[in-house]
Amino acid sequence: MQKRSNITLTLDQGLAVAQDLQANRSSAALADILGVDRAYLLRRSVDARKRRDVHFVVTAGIGAGDDAPQPVVPLEERPIPICRTRGSRPIVVGTGPAGLFAAFWLAEEGLCPLVIERGAPVEQRTKDVELYHKTRVLNTVSNVQFGEGGAGTFSDGKLTCGKNSPYTARVLEAFVAAGAPSEILWQAKPHIGTDVLSGVVSRIRKRIIACGGEVCFHTQLAGMRFDSAGKLTGAQVYSADGSEEFIAGTSLVLACGHSARDTFSLLEQLGFELEQKPFSMGFRIEHEQQFIDHAQYGSAAGHPALGAADYKMACHLDSGRSVYTFCMCPGGEVVAASSEDGALCVNGMSRQARDAANANAALLCNVVPDDFGDRNDPLAGVALQRRWEYAAFCLGGGDWHAPAQRVGSFTGNRSRSQHCPEPSYPLGVTETDLSNSLPPFAIDALRDALPVLDRKLRGFADFGALLTGVEARSSSPVRIVRDTATLMATRFVGVYPCGEGAGYAGGIMSAAIDGIRVAEAIKQAMAHSE
């Protein structure tokens, strides 16, 4: 198979090719366009730099050969590997993307991991979130942050990664094997959507169990034991019934997630090396999706080949601060992402169809360790997050209403607008002055950045756009230091900090890839010890 890049297709041609694709990405329509016998769609992106000429740019595979794309075999149709575990099984803490893929990879290698998760299975977790919306009673162990699938389960399900990795394609194929739509294999900006992602997560868990692994929900890490040489001998856990038990093991994947603040405190007590890490804070900004579509695509907006438009922007201010958009959710909603009583935070979510009325994105300002207040406390960033989440709860009225403000009111631009999206936050908003919802440096940076970003995307700082606060958990404020070669924690043998919570990833894909890297390191360490 030969590759041909930078092929331009009209929107109609792109739609015809997408509708014509077969299981192995072959397309008769694409072959006809290119004048060849056989063609495979390898990648498709939208070029909207000129709104009068919005089109697709395609990379295609031409002809046959051993390197031609093959259909992805569903997980339930794959053979079960032979169990190769000798002695204790690897322990995986957490079922976010990092922990889930570490466990999945170990299971596929016949290493039968034992997975513990403080929250609920994704099916029950979804019900717990819905109950929170109805009753305003937060379940602090089963919510948007905690539970099977991690925080990414209630997101847009973006599958992009800023780093090149040999594992990227294999992660995408694993998602498809677990029921994700096959177009994520060729989309330049693939996404799954929270409604589909929950089923994908469930199927991966069932595959882990089918391969000899075990998954224990409502089970939380309580401690770890080490021998005199600092080698792991096992983990103490709190079980669902409140009892404490010891699980023997010499390998533990620590994929605790960025909201596991009590786990960070536990690690500090155990003597792990923790360090402060930069993160970001800000608001969610909402616009009407049609408004974003026209701003990005002009007269092409609404074409069935395009779907809901997205954006990604950043600016660097004279103050030295950076402001950027993150986790943009086309046709989505702002979600209640709290995990602690009396502390309010928000995030964004889209379903597969991205067909809701509003678009939303995080609008964030960078926060560096010098902003934390105490450079000697590795958990000072956590304290900073908590402070402003408590403030947001109070500003909203103390009943889980989120504080919100129109952009024009926030910036002082009093020009009126016809574009005033209704708030999508499920527990309601309290319109108020957001000036006291974040540190002054962040408020100043966000105010300064909005007109700059408006010049990049006309209408972004429209008076009627809605800011909802606060978003303080874009990434972990803590890094659990690990050795770059072994991926083990620097002071202990057998513990592998992993994923976003440990400070080594920044989204679903990078976390999943880090989980695979750790699983490979464990496999090599176990082979070496035999």
XYZ file of C-alpha atoms in Angstrom:
530
model
C 0.000 0.000 0.000
C 1.250 3.480 -0.881
C 0.297 6.659 0.955
C -0.874 9.821 -0.732
C -1.186 12.991 1.346
C -2.734 16.470 1.038
C -5.663 15.342 -1.081
C -8.361 18.021 -1.224
C -12.007 16.930 -1.133
C -15.097 19.104 -1.265
C -17.538 18.800 1.615
C -19.893 16.740 -0.540
C -17.070 14.411 -1.584
C -15.946 14.042 2.031
C -19.472 13.143 3.106
C -19.792 10.567 0.315
C -16.472 8.945 1.276
C -17.408 8.796 4.970
C -20.763 7.181 4.179
C -19.116 4.683 1.825
C -16.388 3.377 4.168
C -16.158 -0.322 4.883
C -14.908 -1.992 8.070
C -11.264 -1.833 6.984
C -11.531 1.836 5.908
C -11.669 1.012 2.192
C -13.881 3.297 0.082
C -15.053 2.830 -3.479
C -16.021 6.526 -3.595
C -12.494 7.578 -2.615
C -11.025 5.165 -5.163
C -13.199 6.726 -7.896
C -12.152 10.249 -6.900
C -8.469 9.278 -7.020
C -8.811 7.133 -10.163
C -7.404 3.968 -8.563
C -8.669 0.431 -8.014
C -8.565 0.503 -4.218
C -8.237 3.286 -1.639
C -8.300 3.498 2.140
C -9.098 6.595 4.186
C -6.241 7.034 6.691
C -6.857 10.576 7.931
C -9.314 13.391 7.299
C -9.178 16.939 8.629
C -11.181 20.111 8.020
C -9.445 23.121 6.447
C -11.489 26.185 7.423
C -8.753 28.804 7.205
C -10.762 30.495 4.451
C -14.441 30.520 5.349
C -15.389 30.849 1.671
C -13.548 27.628 0.897
C -14.115 25.125 3.680
C -12.985 21.673 2.553
C -11.391 18.429 3.704
C -7.739 17.421 3.487
C -7.223 13.679 3.259
C -4.435 11.150 3.517
C -5.215 7.958 1.634
C -3.712 4.538 1.249
C -3.574 3.313 -2.345
C -3.578 -0.281 -3.504
C -3.143 -3.470 -1.512
C -0.370 -4.973 0.594
C 0.362 -6.315 4.058
C 0.285 -2.797 5.497
C -3.288 -2.129 4.335
C -5.710 -1.370 7.226
C -7.415 -4.435 8.659
C -10.792 -4.633 10.413
C -10.618 -4.244 14.192
C -11.655 -7.443 16.000
C -14.195 -6.769 18.807
C -12.943 -7.559 22.311
C -15.512 -10.269 22.897
C -14.319 -12.150 19.792
C -10.662 -12.240 20.800
C -9.040 -15.342 22.305
C -8.396 -15.368 26.051
C -4.671 -15.207 26.892
C -3.054 -17.866 29.050
C -2.567 -16.689 32.636
C 1.181 -16.196 33.222
C 1.086 -14.733 36.725
C 3.421 -16.421 39.162
C 2.964 -15.345 42.744
C 1.173 -12.063 43.470
C -0.786 -10.198 40.820
C -0.140 -6.592 39.798
C -2.396 -4.179 41.705
C -3.929 -1.261 39.801
C -5.334 1.663 41.807
C -7.898 3.683 39.854
C -9.960 3.079 36.719
C -9.481 6.342 34.869
C -7.899 6.071 31.415
C -4.421 5.431 32.849
C -5.465 2.721 35.299
C -7.974 1.168 32.928
C -5.468 0.817 30.092
C -2.701 -0.357 32.413
C -5.038 -3.090 33.665
C -6.272 -3.890 30.147
C -2.715 -4.218 28.839
C -1.649 -6.391 31.783
C -4.718 -8.583 31.312
C -4.028 -9.031 27.599
C -0.511 -10.169 28.565
C -1.970 -12.830 30.868
C -0.861 -11.052 34.049
C -4.351 -11.040 35.643
C -4.329 -7.676 37.486
C -6.314 -6.860 40.612
C -8.005 -3.474 40.086
C -9.380 -1.356 42.936
C -11.622 1.674 42.452
C -13.092 3.827 45.220
C -16.128 4.709 43.118
C -18.891 2.758 41.416
C -19.156 0.890 38.097
C -19.954 3.280 35.277
C -23.596 2.138 35.095
C -24.240 2.941 38.781
C -22.042 6.017 38.619
C -24.246 7.517 35.907
C -27.292 6.996 38.120
C -25.496 8.604 41.081
C -24.720 11.708 39.005
C -28.342 11.932 37.859
C -29.518 11.580 41.475
C -27.200 14.428 42.503
C -28.828 16.626 39.875
C -32.295 15.814 41.266
C -31.605 15.945 45.005
C -28.550 18.243 45.281
C -27.005 15.629 47.581
C -23.450 14.890 46.411
C -22.097 11.339 46.595
C -18.453 12.050 47.434
C -17.175 8.692 46.131
C -19.346 8.355 43.009
C -19.599 11.508 40.932
C -18.154 13.222 37.845
C -14.622 12.867 39.272
C -14.699 9.455 41.002
C -15.798 6.125 39.560
C -15.121 3.805 36.669
C -13.703 5.651 33.671
C -12.439 8.612 35.683
C -13.244 12.255 34.989
C -12.941 11.645 31.235
C -16.151 9.607 31.211
C -18.148 12.811 31.701
C -16.354 14.881 29.084
C -16.316 15.260 25.327
C -14.292 12.056 25.040
C -11.556 13.721 22.986
C -8.898 11.301 21.768
C -6.157 13.684 20.726
C -2.641 13.713 22.108
C 0.049 16.370 21.779
C 2.852 13.810 21.704
C 3.720 11.259 19.051
C 3.618 7.761 20.491
C 3.799 4.295 18.961
C 0.849 3.418 21.195
C -1.561 6.024 19.808
C -2.986 3.833 17.053
C -3.243 0.867 19.406
C -5.236 2.874 21.943
C -7.663 4.021 19.232
C -8.020 0.450 17.979
C -8.715 -0.728 21.530
C -11.491 1.853 21.845
C -13.014 0.672 18.557
C -12.720 -2.961 19.651
C -14.685 -1.964 22.755
C -17.485 -0.369 20.752
C -16.327 3.149 19.867
C -17.222 4.354 16.350
C -14.649 3.342 13.735
C -14.303 6.915 12.431
C -12.008 7.749 15.359
C -9.346 5.811 13.428
C -9.225 8.414 10.663
C -10.564 11.630 12.161
C -7.932 14.318 12.764
C -9.799 15.288 15.953
C -11.426 12.047 17.109
C -13.922 12.013 19.932
C -16.323 9.467 21.394
C -18.820 11.399 23.529
C -19.848 10.583 27.058
C -22.931 8.560 26.068
C -20.828 6.118 24.022
C -17.751 6.242 26.244
C -19.587 4.760 29.224
C -20.359 1.592 27.253
C -16.769 1.412 25.973
C -15.424 1.595 29.533
C -17.777 -1.174 30.644
C -16.650 -3.484 27.831
C -12.972 -2.920 28.666
C -13.696 -3.867 32.277
C -15.467 -7.050 31.152
C -12.482 -7.928 28.972
C -10.110 -7.482 31.934
C -12.267 -9.880 33.960
C -12.565 -12.351 31.078
C -8.749 -12.431 30.871
C -8.468 -13.423 34.525
C -8.321 -9.994 36.132
C -10.472 -8.835 39.031
C -12.132 -5.436 39.494
C -13.200 -4.330 42.995
C -15.410 -1.245 43.248
C -16.053 0.832 46.385
C -12.538 -0.147 47.429
C -10.050 2.576 48.387
C -6.313 2.547 48.909
C -5.580 2.967 52.636
C -1.841 2.356 52.767
C 1.150 0.440 51.429
C 3.774 -1.750 53.061
C 7.429 -2.027 52.139
C 10.296 -4.189 53.295
C 13.516 -2.808 54.756
C 14.915 -2.236 51.242
C 11.933 -0.120 50.189
C 10.354 -2.847 48.045
C 6.579 -3.070 47.929
C 5.066 -6.048 49.754
C 1.400 -5.104 49.373
C -1.400 -2.601 49.848
C -3.961 -1.989 52.549
C -7.459 -1.176 51.289
C -10.811 -0.157 52.697
C -13.467 -2.451 51.268
C -17.077 -1.624 50.445
C -18.265 -2.823 53.869
C -15.813 -0.544 55.665
C -13.406 -3.291 56.636
C -9.667 -3.046 56.038
C -7.635 -5.795 54.424
C -4.115 -6.356 53.175
C -3.429 -7.423 49.577
C 0.012 -8.878 48.927
C 1.773 -7.603 45.815
C 5.112 -6.464 44.496
C 3.795 -4.214 41.675
C 1.255 -1.410 42.090
C 0.041 1.042 39.452
C -0.834 4.299 41.206
C -3.351 5.881 38.818
C -5.324 7.800 41.398
C -6.597 10.746 39.306
C -6.141 14.481 39.832
C -8.982 14.790 42.362
C -7.759 12.111 44.789
C -6.619 14.704 47.293
C -6.784 12.345 50.264
C -4.501 9.946 48.392
C -1.945 12.715 47.893
C -1.992 13.303 51.666
C -1.553 9.573 52.269
C 1.442 9.446 49.934
C 3.042 12.384 51.717
C 2.646 10.559 55.028
C 4.181 7.400 53.555
C 7.263 9.321 52.431
C 6.735 9.495 48.681
C 8.526 12.295 46.891
C 5.909 14.830 45.806
C 6.513 18.119 44.065
C 4.426 21.120 43.152
C 3.254 21.249 39.558
C 1.784 24.106 37.486
C -1.900 23.894 36.613
C -4.621 26.317 35.479
C -7.821 27.883 36.766
C -10.645 29.768 35.154
C -14.235 29.499 34.002
C -16.353 27.705 31.443
C -17.397 30.002 28.599
C -20.630 29.220 26.721
C -21.873 30.376 23.329
C -24.719 29.235 21.134
C -23.365 26.456 18.935
C -24.846 28.006 15.787
C -22.897 31.170 16.592
C -19.618 29.187 16.737
C -20.517 27.261 13.569
C -20.959 30.463 11.563
C -17.887 32.077 13.107
C -15.753 29.111 12.006
C -17.388 27.897 8.802
C -19.270 30.885 7.371
C -21.842 29.854 4.774
C -20.713 26.222 5.027
C -22.073 26.019 8.579
C -24.696 23.322 8.879
C -23.318 21.131 6.104
C -23.932 17.504 7.182
C -20.297 16.589 6.555
C -19.036 19.085 9.127
C -20.975 18.673 12.330
C -20.552 21.120 15.213
C -17.551 23.444 14.933
C -14.855 23.613 17.584
C -12.016 26.000 18.400
C -8.710 26.088 20.281
C -6.985 29.346 21.131
C -4.255 30.768 23.343
C -2.630 34.121 24.025
C 0.399 35.310 25.992
C -0.135 38.578 27.829
C 2.293 41.374 28.670
C 1.878 40.428 32.328
C 3.614 37.133 31.595
C 0.413 35.134 32.066
C -0.999 32.779 29.461
C -4.718 32.300 28.842
C -6.058 29.522 26.679
C -9.140 27.488 25.871
C -9.165 23.838 26.881
C -11.453 20.821 26.523
C -13.784 22.580 24.096
C -17.136 20.776 23.948
C -19.114 21.452 20.747
C -22.837 20.936 21.170
C -22.287 20.131 24.826
C -23.066 21.252 28.348
C -21.357 22.514 31.475
C -21.312 19.781 34.118
C -21.255 19.800 37.908
C -17.810 18.337 38.601
C -17.628 18.631 42.397
C -16.331 15.793 44.536
C -16.221 17.451 47.981
C -19.112 18.893 49.990
C -19.153 22.670 49.951
C -16.612 22.953 47.108
C -17.997 23.756 43.656
C -16.192 23.146 40.381
C -17.340 22.755 36.791
C -16.250 20.948 33.657
C -17.606 20.364 30.165
C -19.223 17.402 28.417
C -20.549 16.458 24.958
C -22.418 13.455 23.685
C -21.434 11.636 20.522
C -23.857 13.611 18.347
C -22.682 16.982 19.718
C -26.177 18.254 19.057
C -26.962 20.341 22.151
C -27.738 24.041 21.721
C -24.553 25.407 23.305
C -20.813 25.149 22.854
C -18.592 25.480 25.903
C -14.890 25.460 26.711
C -12.649 26.040 29.674
C -11.126 29.530 29.621
C -8.044 29.148 31.790
C -5.131 31.129 33.191
C -1.874 29.413 34.057
C -1.043 29.004 37.750
C 2.578 28.399 38.766
C 4.075 27.208 42.085
C 5.041 30.782 43.026
C 1.271 31.462 43.184
C 0.625 28.647 45.669
C 1.715 30.581 48.767
C 4.098 27.985 50.253
C 6.879 26.592 48.075
C 7.799 24.044 50.769
C 4.386 22.355 50.895
C 3.909 19.913 47.981
C 0.136 20.065 48.517
C -0.149 23.860 48.508
C -1.685 23.746 45.024
C -4.456 21.488 46.336
C -5.148 24.017 49.103
C -5.342 26.777 46.479
C -7.848 24.800 44.420
C -9.985 24.122 47.489
C -9.987 27.774 48.555
C -11.516 28.954 45.299
C -13.909 26.024 44.965
C -15.260 26.903 48.435
C -15.573 30.524 47.303
C -17.512 29.446 44.199
C -19.909 27.395 46.330
C -20.635 30.429 48.499
C -20.969 32.801 45.523
C -23.515 30.459 43.996
C -25.644 30.618 47.118
C -24.487 27.506 48.965
C -26.954 25.117 47.289
C -24.855 23.951 44.293
C -25.978 26.791 42.037
C -22.883 27.877 40.096
C -21.798 31.521 39.998
C -22.071 32.967 36.486
C -21.697 36.271 34.662
C -22.105 37.526 31.110
C -18.818 38.341 29.388
C -19.852 41.934 28.723
C -20.556 42.509 32.391
C -17.300 40.786 33.392
C -15.159 42.903 31.028
C -17.131 46.131 31.299
C -18.123 46.053 27.621
C -21.739 47.154 27.772
C -22.603 46.697 24.081
C -25.685 44.538 23.712
C -25.910 41.206 21.911
C -28.490 38.963 20.316
C -26.503 35.900 21.336
C -27.275 35.038 24.953
C -27.059 31.283 25.516
C -29.173 29.791 28.260
C -27.003 28.270 31.000
C -26.589 24.519 30.549
C -25.185 23.822 34.035
C -27.673 21.229 35.387
C -28.109 22.624 38.910
C -28.785 26.207 37.854
C -26.668 29.353 38.030
C -26.629 32.493 40.140
C -25.663 35.510 38.061
C -23.185 37.489 40.132
C -19.892 39.363 39.984
C -17.135 36.797 39.352
C -14.369 39.167 40.434
C -14.005 37.368 43.776
C -14.220 33.835 42.418
C -10.518 33.452 41.490
C -7.189 34.997 42.523
C -6.805 38.618 41.335
C -4.010 37.681 38.920
C -6.318 35.186 37.201
C -9.237 37.620 36.997
C -6.977 40.306 35.506
C -5.493 37.868 32.977
C -8.886 36.576 31.858
C -10.234 40.109 31.428
C -7.178 41.117 29.418
C -7.296 37.988 27.270
C -10.942 38.073 26.189
C -10.595 40.934 23.649
C -7.364 39.382 22.349
C -9.095 36.047 21.774
C -12.051 37.855 20.216
C -9.727 39.065 17.454
C -8.862 35.430 16.716
C -12.472 34.213 16.790
C -14.826 37.087 16.087
C -17.606 37.158 18.656
C -15.815 35.049 21.254
C -15.983 37.946 23.756
C -19.542 38.834 22.764
C -21.458 40.557 25.568
C -23.941 37.700 25.893
C -21.457 34.824 26.167
C -21.722 33.227 29.595
C -18.938 32.560 32.088
C -19.616 29.876 34.710
C -17.226 29.251 37.586
C -15.029 27.812 38.623
C -12.846 25.325 36.766
C -9.788 24.492 38.861
C -9.079 20.871 37.942
C -7.737 21.071 34.422
C -4.722 19.068 35.627
C -3.096 17.876 38.820
C -1.310 20.451 41.018
C 0.953 17.651 42.282
C 3.516 15.373 40.652
C 4.417 12.029 42.224
C 8.068 11.859 41.268
C 9.158 8.729 39.407
C 12.354 7.457 37.792
C 12.406 8.200 34.074
C 13.876 4.807 33.171
C 11.958 2.374 35.398
C 8.816 4.548 35.835
C 8.852 3.587 39.527
C 8.428 6.068 42.370
C 11.841 7.448 43.260
C 11.915 6.243 46.874
C 10.148 2.903 46.562
C 10.486 -0.187 44.388
C 7.369 -1.621 42.778
C 5.108 1.460 42.847
C 4.402 3.073 39.461
C 2.845 6.581 39.556
C 0.769 6.855 36.421
C -1.477 9.150 34.441
C -2.931 12.596 34.963
C -3.280 12.495 38.742
C 0.375 11.566 39.130
C 1.365 14.462 36.874
C 2.312 12.542 33.710
C -0.628 13.069 31.354
C -3.101 15.702 30.219
C -6.146 14.005 28.735
C -7.701 10.644 27.888
C -5.179 9.648 25.219
C -2.001 10.694 27.006
C -3.252 9.034 30.210
C -4.100 5.794 28.398
C -0.688 5.806 26.716
C 1.039 6.360 30.055
C -0.940 3.431 31.473
C 0.353 1.201 28.684
C 3.933 2.360 29.231
C 3.674 1.491 32.912
C 2.112 -1.893 32.111
C 5.017 -2.636 29.775
C 7.492 -1.625 32.508
C 5.786 -3.979 34.969
C 5.847 -6.821 32.455
C 9.571 -6.340 31.930
C 10.258 -6.116 35.670
C 8.280 -9.301 36.323
C 10.089 -11.127 33.525
C 13.436 -9.994 34.915
C 12.575 -11.282 38.393
C 11.612 -14.757 37.164
